[in-house]
Amino acid sequence: MSSAVHRCRAFTAAAVCAAAVLGSLGLTSGPAAAQMADAPTRGKLTCATQYPVVAGDSWYRIAKKAGITTKALYAVNAATAVTPLYAGTTICLPDGTVVPTPATTTPATTPATTTPATTTPSGPLPVQLASFPMQGPCWFSDTWQAPRGGGRRHEGVDFIAKSGQFIYAVQDGTLTKQTLDRPGLLSGNAWWLTAADGTYFFYAHLSAFAPGLNVGSRVVAGQVIGFVGKTGNAGGPHLHFEVHPRGGAAVNPTSIVKAVDGCRTTTPPPQPSGTLPTPPAASSPSSPAPPATTAPAAPVTAPIANTNNSGTGGGRWQFIAPKSVADATLSAGVTRTITVNKLAGVPVGTTGVLLRLTARSAGSSGYLVTHPCDAPPPVASTLSVRAGVTSVGSAMVEVIGGTVCATASTSMRLKVEVLASRATNGVGVQPVTATRVLDTRSSTQLGPGVTATLTPAQLGVVSGTQALTATVTIVDPTGSGIVSMGFCGQGPWTVPVSADRISSFAMTMRVSSAGWCLTTSVPMHVIVDIVGVWAGTGSPGPVDPLRVFDSRSGSGAIGATARQVQVAGVGPIPQGATTAMLSITAVTNGAAASVYAFPCGEGPSTGSVVAASPNRATTAVVPVRLGGGAVCISTTSSADVVVDVLGAG
């Protein structure tokens, strides 16, 4: 450890030592912090004159208020300019000093994040932490901008520690993004924690996440949010930690974490729940979810409370073997009611279902929308159809009175299957950076007698995963045919595909230890991108379908320049939504086009793909992360894009 690292035992003033300990525990302000500071230090202070630190204080400000020099203040407290101060603790003043009255305009309960940054010899720190990022013992050094593979530079600080040690929130804030470990992902299991001023902190390589937390959870400084691990591109167990002031570029965090160094503090701070989470066993897989089984989890049969129907966000889902609930002809403009809560494994009181839709024999080109039955059909679409072609897709739908409704713009034969239902002990969907798990263009086309096998490891299945959402793109088929997908060795789901040079569909399918197998009836290239992992707890819940963007309404076709589409706070969508289930429709003109939907602030390569040949309309329902409450849309060539929101949270 560098000699510049602060150690509590080096301080001779008991109050300053208490301040350092409180800081390492994340208790830096408020009545609880003051009470804990007072109890162990009041009887131990050797100075006759004491000053209670309040939020907004600095060594300079206190010296100025007391009419003394900072040099004298440092001397009596055995401190320096970079020694941190914490609201609710007490420091010493030179004997004979008149104790100034603490400012009353800023109460002592003001969160520590509002206090000015401490300073270093080179200037003020851009960010002040209210808690150290992790439990000791640990070790770190300044490796800012050190070279990494692929021409990258290190943009954080690495804390070397044992697997399973606690990782803490460094400020009060919101968990705004999460990634799950999967092949090729550098960060492994990771959190993004965003403070009130937009500053965010990036934690990578976690072995597991703390139970009960998901994207959108509010946390407080010192709260356990995960455990040290070595997921992703990590040679050994450690925490990679980055600081991005006000949402901007990363800054060297070394001096920031030194100011509250807690590498020698092994005792965890008190937790909001009153109990500490149990660290994962050293031999257990890294995952935020319960251990996986070789078969899908047992279905839920008990009713659950009929809550969250207004789309205020959140939801968990329990997958079942797909069960058909309808296979009937729909007339144009006529709404059909479909009962979904009488299936084995579907709770009687479920508030939402995930559906697989297969439409055929359409009278003309048009669309289908699934929606709650307590309102007229919304201006939205779930599936695009055209005459003579079978279309497949999925939908997340709110359940009212045990039913959902479907309305079509043209006549068609519609088959509806239930894939999952909303349940209290289910899993959430984690939108992930689009990961290509199959692309036969680098080898040979799939065709009769050729099987593509995707193992759980290739699919990126983590412990507790019940299903994956993928976009499947068909390229250069020799004619109309069939794509068969399913568990290896079991009956597959068959998807008719057209002879179009390029087409695509989105699908959600359960996983098992057997992996997925794909075959085709005619030669064609197949591309599979994983865009959602149904594991953990964070998930969008169903909302009344809402159209938030349609480039045909005057904004003009989309191209390579990304167009921002606001989602959070629109209509019934929660203001703080960080994920959404979107129905994305590409309407191509004279050229084939692929549509990318990705979090604003990231690149198109992280997003979902909808591909279509010229003069086609194709719809895919996919989970996406939101960047600042918005999704960004771009296309490989000029095309119109329609975005409807089916779920948010």
mmCIF file with all atom_site columns, C-alpha atoms in Angstrom, residues 182-267:
data_model
loop_
_atom_site.group_PDB
_atom_site.id
_atom_site.type_symbol
_atom_site.label_atom_id
_atom_site.label_alt_id
_atom_site.label_comp_id
_atom_site.label_asym_id
_atom_site.label_entity_id
_atom_site.label_seq_id
_atom_site.pdbx_PDB_ins_code
_atom_site.Cartn_x
_atom_site.Cartn_y
_atom_site.Cartn_z
_atom_site.occupancy
_atom_site.B_iso_or_equiv
_atom_site.pdbx_formal_charge
_atom_site.auth_seq_id
_atom_site.auth_comp_id
_atom_site.auth_asym_id
_atom_site.auth_atom_id
_atom_site.pdbx_PDB_model_num
ATOM 1  C CA . ARG A 1 182 ? -21.292 -14.188 -20.266 1.00 0.00 ? 182 ARG A CA 1
ATOM 2  C CA . PRO A 1 183 ? -18.610 -15.355 -22.730 1.00 0.00 ? 183 PRO A CA 1
ATOM 3  C CA . GLY A 1 184 ? -16.659 -12.446 -24.213 1.00 0.00 ? 184 GLY A CA 1
ATOM 4  C CA . LEU A 1 185 ? -17.930 -9.834  -21.727 1.00 0.00 ? 185 LEU A CA 1
ATOM 5  C CA . LEU A 1 186 ? -14.968 -7.970  -20.223 1.00 0.00 ? 186 LEU A CA 1
ATOM 6  C CA . SER A 1 187 ? -16.748 -6.641  -17.132 1.00 0.00 ? 187 SER A CA 1
ATOM 7  C CA . GLY A 1 188 ? -18.443 -9.868  -16.069 1.00 0.00 ? 188 GLY A CA 1
ATOM 8  C CA . ASN A 1 189 ? -21.119 -9.257  -13.429 1.00 0.00 ? 189 ASN A CA 1
ATOM 9  C CA . ALA A 1 190 ? -21.244 -5.482  -13.008 1.00 0.00 ? 190 ALA A CA 1
ATOM 10 C CA . TRP A 1 191 ? -23.254 -2.638  -11.465 1.00 0.00 ? 191 TRP A CA 1
ATOM 11 C CA . TRP A 1 192 ? -23.611 1.029   -12.406 1.00 0.00 ? 192 TRP A CA 1
ATOM 12 C CA . LEU A 1 193 ? -24.532 3.193   -9.376  1.00 0.00 ? 193 LEU A CA 1
ATOM 13 C CA . THR A 1 194 ? -25.741 6.725   -10.182 1.00 0.00 ? 194 THR A CA 1
ATOM 14 C CA . ALA A 1 195 ? -25.873 9.526   -7.598  1.00 0.00 ? 195 ALA A CA 1
ATOM 15 C CA . ALA A 1 196 ? -28.324 12.441  -7.536  1.00 0.00 ? 196 ALA A CA 1
ATOM 16 C CA . ASP A 1 197 ? -25.976 14.763  -9.442  1.00 0.00 ? 197 ASP A CA 1
ATOM 17 C CA . GLY A 1 198 ? -25.519 12.290  -12.303 1.00 0.00 ? 198 GLY A CA 1
ATOM 18 C CA . THR A 1 199 ? -22.122 11.026  -11.128 1.00 0.00 ? 199 THR A CA 1
ATOM 19 C CA . TYR A 1 200 ? -21.939 7.299   -11.673 1.00 0.00 ? 200 TYR A CA 1
ATOM 20 C CA . PHE A 1 201 ? -19.704 4.561   -10.301 1.00 0.00 ? 201 PHE A CA 1
ATOM 21 C CA . PHE A 1 202 ? -18.894 1.386   -12.203 1.00 0.00 ? 202 PHE A CA 1
ATOM 22 C CA . TYR A 1 203 ? -18.213 -1.881  -10.318 1.00 0.00 ? 203 TYR A CA 1
ATOM 23 C CA . ALA A 1 204 ? -16.978 -4.900  -12.337 1.00 0.00 ? 204 ALA A CA 1
ATOM 24 C CA . HIS A 1 205 ? -16.027 -8.587  -11.943 1.00 0.00 ? 205 HIS A CA 1
ATOM 25 C CA . LEU A 1 206 ? -18.482 -9.329  -9.102  1.00 0.00 ? 206 LEU A CA 1
ATOM 26 C CA . SER A 1 207 ? -18.945 -12.968 -8.140  1.00 0.00 ? 207 SER A CA 1
ATOM 27 C CA . ALA A 1 208 ? -22.617 -12.283 -7.380  1.00 0.00 ? 208 ALA A CA 1
ATOM 28 C CA . PHE A 1 209 ? -25.083 -9.474  -6.679  1.00 0.00 ? 209 PHE A CA 1
ATOM 29 C CA . ALA A 1 210 ? -26.664 -8.818  -3.289  1.00 0.00 ? 210 ALA A CA 1
ATOM 30 C CA . PRO A 1 211 ? -30.122 -10.451 -3.076  1.00 0.00 ? 211 PRO A CA 1
ATOM 31 C CA . GLY A 1 212 ? -33.156 -8.262  -3.607  1.00 0.00 ? 212 GLY A CA 1
ATOM 32 C CA . LEU A 1 213 ? -31.418 -5.617  -5.719  1.00 0.00 ? 213 LEU A CA 1
ATOM 33 C CA . ASN A 1 214 ? -32.158 -4.931  -9.353  1.00 0.00 ? 214 ASN A CA 1
ATOM 34 C CA . VAL A 1 215 ? -31.941 -2.110  -11.859 1.00 0.00 ? 215 VAL A CA 1
ATOM 35 C CA . GLY A 1 216 ? -33.846 0.823   -10.376 1.00 0.00 ? 216 GLY A CA 1
ATOM 36 C CA . SER A 1 217 ? -33.189 -0.105  -6.728  1.00 0.00 ? 217 SER A CA 1
ATOM 37 C CA . ARG A 1 218 ? -32.332 2.772   -4.398  1.00 0.00 ? 218 ARG A CA 1
ATOM 38 C CA . VAL A 1 219 ? -29.326 2.104   -2.159  1.00 0.00 ? 219 VAL A CA 1
ATOM 39 C CA . VAL A 1 220 ? -27.547 4.025   0.580   1.00 0.00 ? 220 VAL A CA 1
ATOM 40 C CA . ALA A 1 221 ? -23.851 4.566   1.171   1.00 0.00 ? 221 ALA A CA 1
ATOM 41 C CA . GLY A 1 222 ? -22.306 1.533   2.844   1.00 0.00 ? 222 GLY A CA 1
ATOM 42 C CA . GLN A 1 223 ? -25.050 -0.842  1.708   1.00 0.00 ? 223 GLN A CA 1
ATOM 43 C CA . VAL A 1 224 ? -23.820 -4.193  0.393   1.00 0.00 ? 224 VAL A CA 1
ATOM 44 C CA . ILE A 1 225 ? -24.550 -4.418  -3.341  1.00 0.00 ? 225 ILE A CA 1
ATOM 45 C CA . GLY A 1 226 ? -22.445 -7.452  -4.267  1.00 0.00 ? 226 GLY A CA 1
ATOM 46 C CA . PHE A 1 227 ? -19.425 -9.631  -3.636  1.00 0.00 ? 227 PHE A CA 1
ATOM 47 C CA . VAL A 1 228 ? -15.842 -9.659  -4.885  1.00 0.00 ? 228 VAL A CA 1
ATOM 48 C CA . GLY A 1 229 ? -15.202 -12.128 -7.711  1.00 0.00 ? 229 GLY A CA 1
ATOM 49 C CA . LYS A 1 230 ? -13.322 -12.725 -10.931 1.00 0.00 ? 230 LYS A CA 1
ATOM 50 C CA . THR A 1 231 ? -16.045 -12.854 -13.601 1.00 0.00 ? 231 THR A CA 1
ATOM 51 C CA . GLY A 1 232 ? -15.363 -11.446 -17.045 1.00 0.00 ? 232 GLY A CA 1
ATOM 52 C CA . ASN A 1 233 ? -11.800 -10.633 -18.078 1.00 0.00 ? 233 ASN A CA 1
ATOM 53 C CA . ALA A 1 234 ? -10.214 -11.073 -14.655 1.00 0.00 ? 234 ALA A CA 1
ATOM 54 C CA . GLY A 1 235 ? -7.078  -13.026 -13.834 1.00 0.00 ? 235 GLY A CA 1
ATOM 55 C CA . GLY A 1 236 ? -7.926  -13.244 -10.139 1.00 0.00 ? 236 GLY A CA 1
ATOM 56 C CA . PRO A 1 237 ? -10.508 -11.996 -7.628  1.00 0.00 ? 237 PRO A CA 1
ATOM 57 C CA . HIS A 1 238 ? -10.678 -8.202  -7.468  1.00 0.00 ? 238 HIS A CA 1
ATOM 58 C CA . LEU A 1 239 ? -13.024 -5.236  -7.809  1.00 0.00 ? 239 LEU A CA 1
ATOM 59 C CA . HIS A 1 240 ? -12.571 -2.877  -10.768 1.00 0.00 ? 240 HIS A CA 1
ATOM 60 C CA . PHE A 1 241 ? -13.986 0.521   -9.740  1.00 0.00 ? 241 PHE A CA 1
ATOM 61 C CA . GLU A 1 242 ? -14.507 3.621   -11.898 1.00 0.00 ? 242 GLU A CA 1
ATOM 62 C CA . VAL A 1 243 ? -15.700 7.166   -11.124 1.00 0.00 ? 243 VAL A CA 1
ATOM 63 C CA . HIS A 1 244 ? -17.510 9.279   -13.739 1.00 0.00 ? 244 HIS A CA 1
ATOM 64 C CA . PRO A 1 245 ? -18.227 12.784  -12.331 1.00 0.00 ? 245 PRO A CA 1
ATOM 65 C CA . ARG A 1 246 ? -21.679 14.026  -13.372 1.00 0.00 ? 246 ARG A CA 1
ATOM 66 C CA . GLY A 1 247 ? -21.962 11.246  -15.932 1.00 0.00 ? 247 GLY A CA 1
ATOM 67 C CA . GLY A 1 248 ? -18.889 12.285  -17.901 1.00 0.00 ? 248 GLY A CA 1
ATOM 68 C CA . ALA A 1 249 ? -15.622 10.591  -18.728 1.00 0.00 ? 249 ALA A CA 1
ATOM 69 C CA . ALA A 1 250 ? -13.845 8.492   -16.127 1.00 0.00 ? 250 ALA A CA 1
ATOM 70 C CA . VAL A 1 251 ? -11.303 10.227  -13.890 1.00 0.00 ? 251 VAL A CA 1
ATOM 71 C CA . ASN A 1 252 ? -8.399  8.737   -11.966 1.00 0.00 ? 252 ASN A CA 1
ATOM 72 C CA . PRO A 1 253 ? -10.139 7.413   -8.835  1.00 0.00 ? 253 PRO A CA 1
ATOM 73 C CA . THR A 1 254 ? -6.998  6.657   -6.822  1.00 0.00 ? 254 THR A CA 1
ATOM 74 C CA . SER A 1 255 ? -6.938  9.852   -4.743  1.00 0.00 ? 255 SER A CA 1
ATOM 75 C CA . ILE A 1 256 ? -10.728 9.696   -4.375  1.00 0.00 ? 256 ILE A CA 1
ATOM 76 C CA . VAL A 1 257 ? -10.658 6.269   -2.757  1.00 0.00 ? 257 VAL A CA 1
ATOM 77 C CA . LYS A 1 258 ? -7.521  7.079   -0.724  1.00 0.00 ? 258 LYS A CA 1
ATOM 78 C CA . ALA A 1 259 ? -9.456  9.896   0.952   1.00 0.00 ? 259 ALA A CA 1
ATOM 79 C CA . VAL A 1 260 ? -11.748 7.304   2.567   1.00 0.00 ? 260 VAL A CA 1
ATOM 80 C CA . ASP A 1 261 ? -9.398  4.334   2.494   1.00 0.00 ? 261 ASP A CA 1
ATOM 81 C CA . GLY A 1 262 ? -11.011 1.378   4.214   1.00 0.00 ? 262 GLY A CA 1
ATOM 82 C CA . CYS A 1 263 ? -8.759  -1.457  3.138   1.00 0.00 ? 263 CYS A CA 1
ATOM 83 C CA . ARG A 1 264 ? -8.028  -2.199  6.808   1.00 0.00 ? 264 ARG A CA 1
ATOM 84 C CA . THR A 1 265 ? -11.670 -2.063  7.851   1.00 0.00 ? 265 THR A CA 1
ATOM 85 C CA . THR A 1 266 ? -13.046 -5.583  7.923   1.00 0.00 ? 266 THR A CA 1
ATOM 86 C CA . THR A 1 267 ? -16.233 -4.932  9.922   1.00 0.00 ? 267 THR A CA 1
#
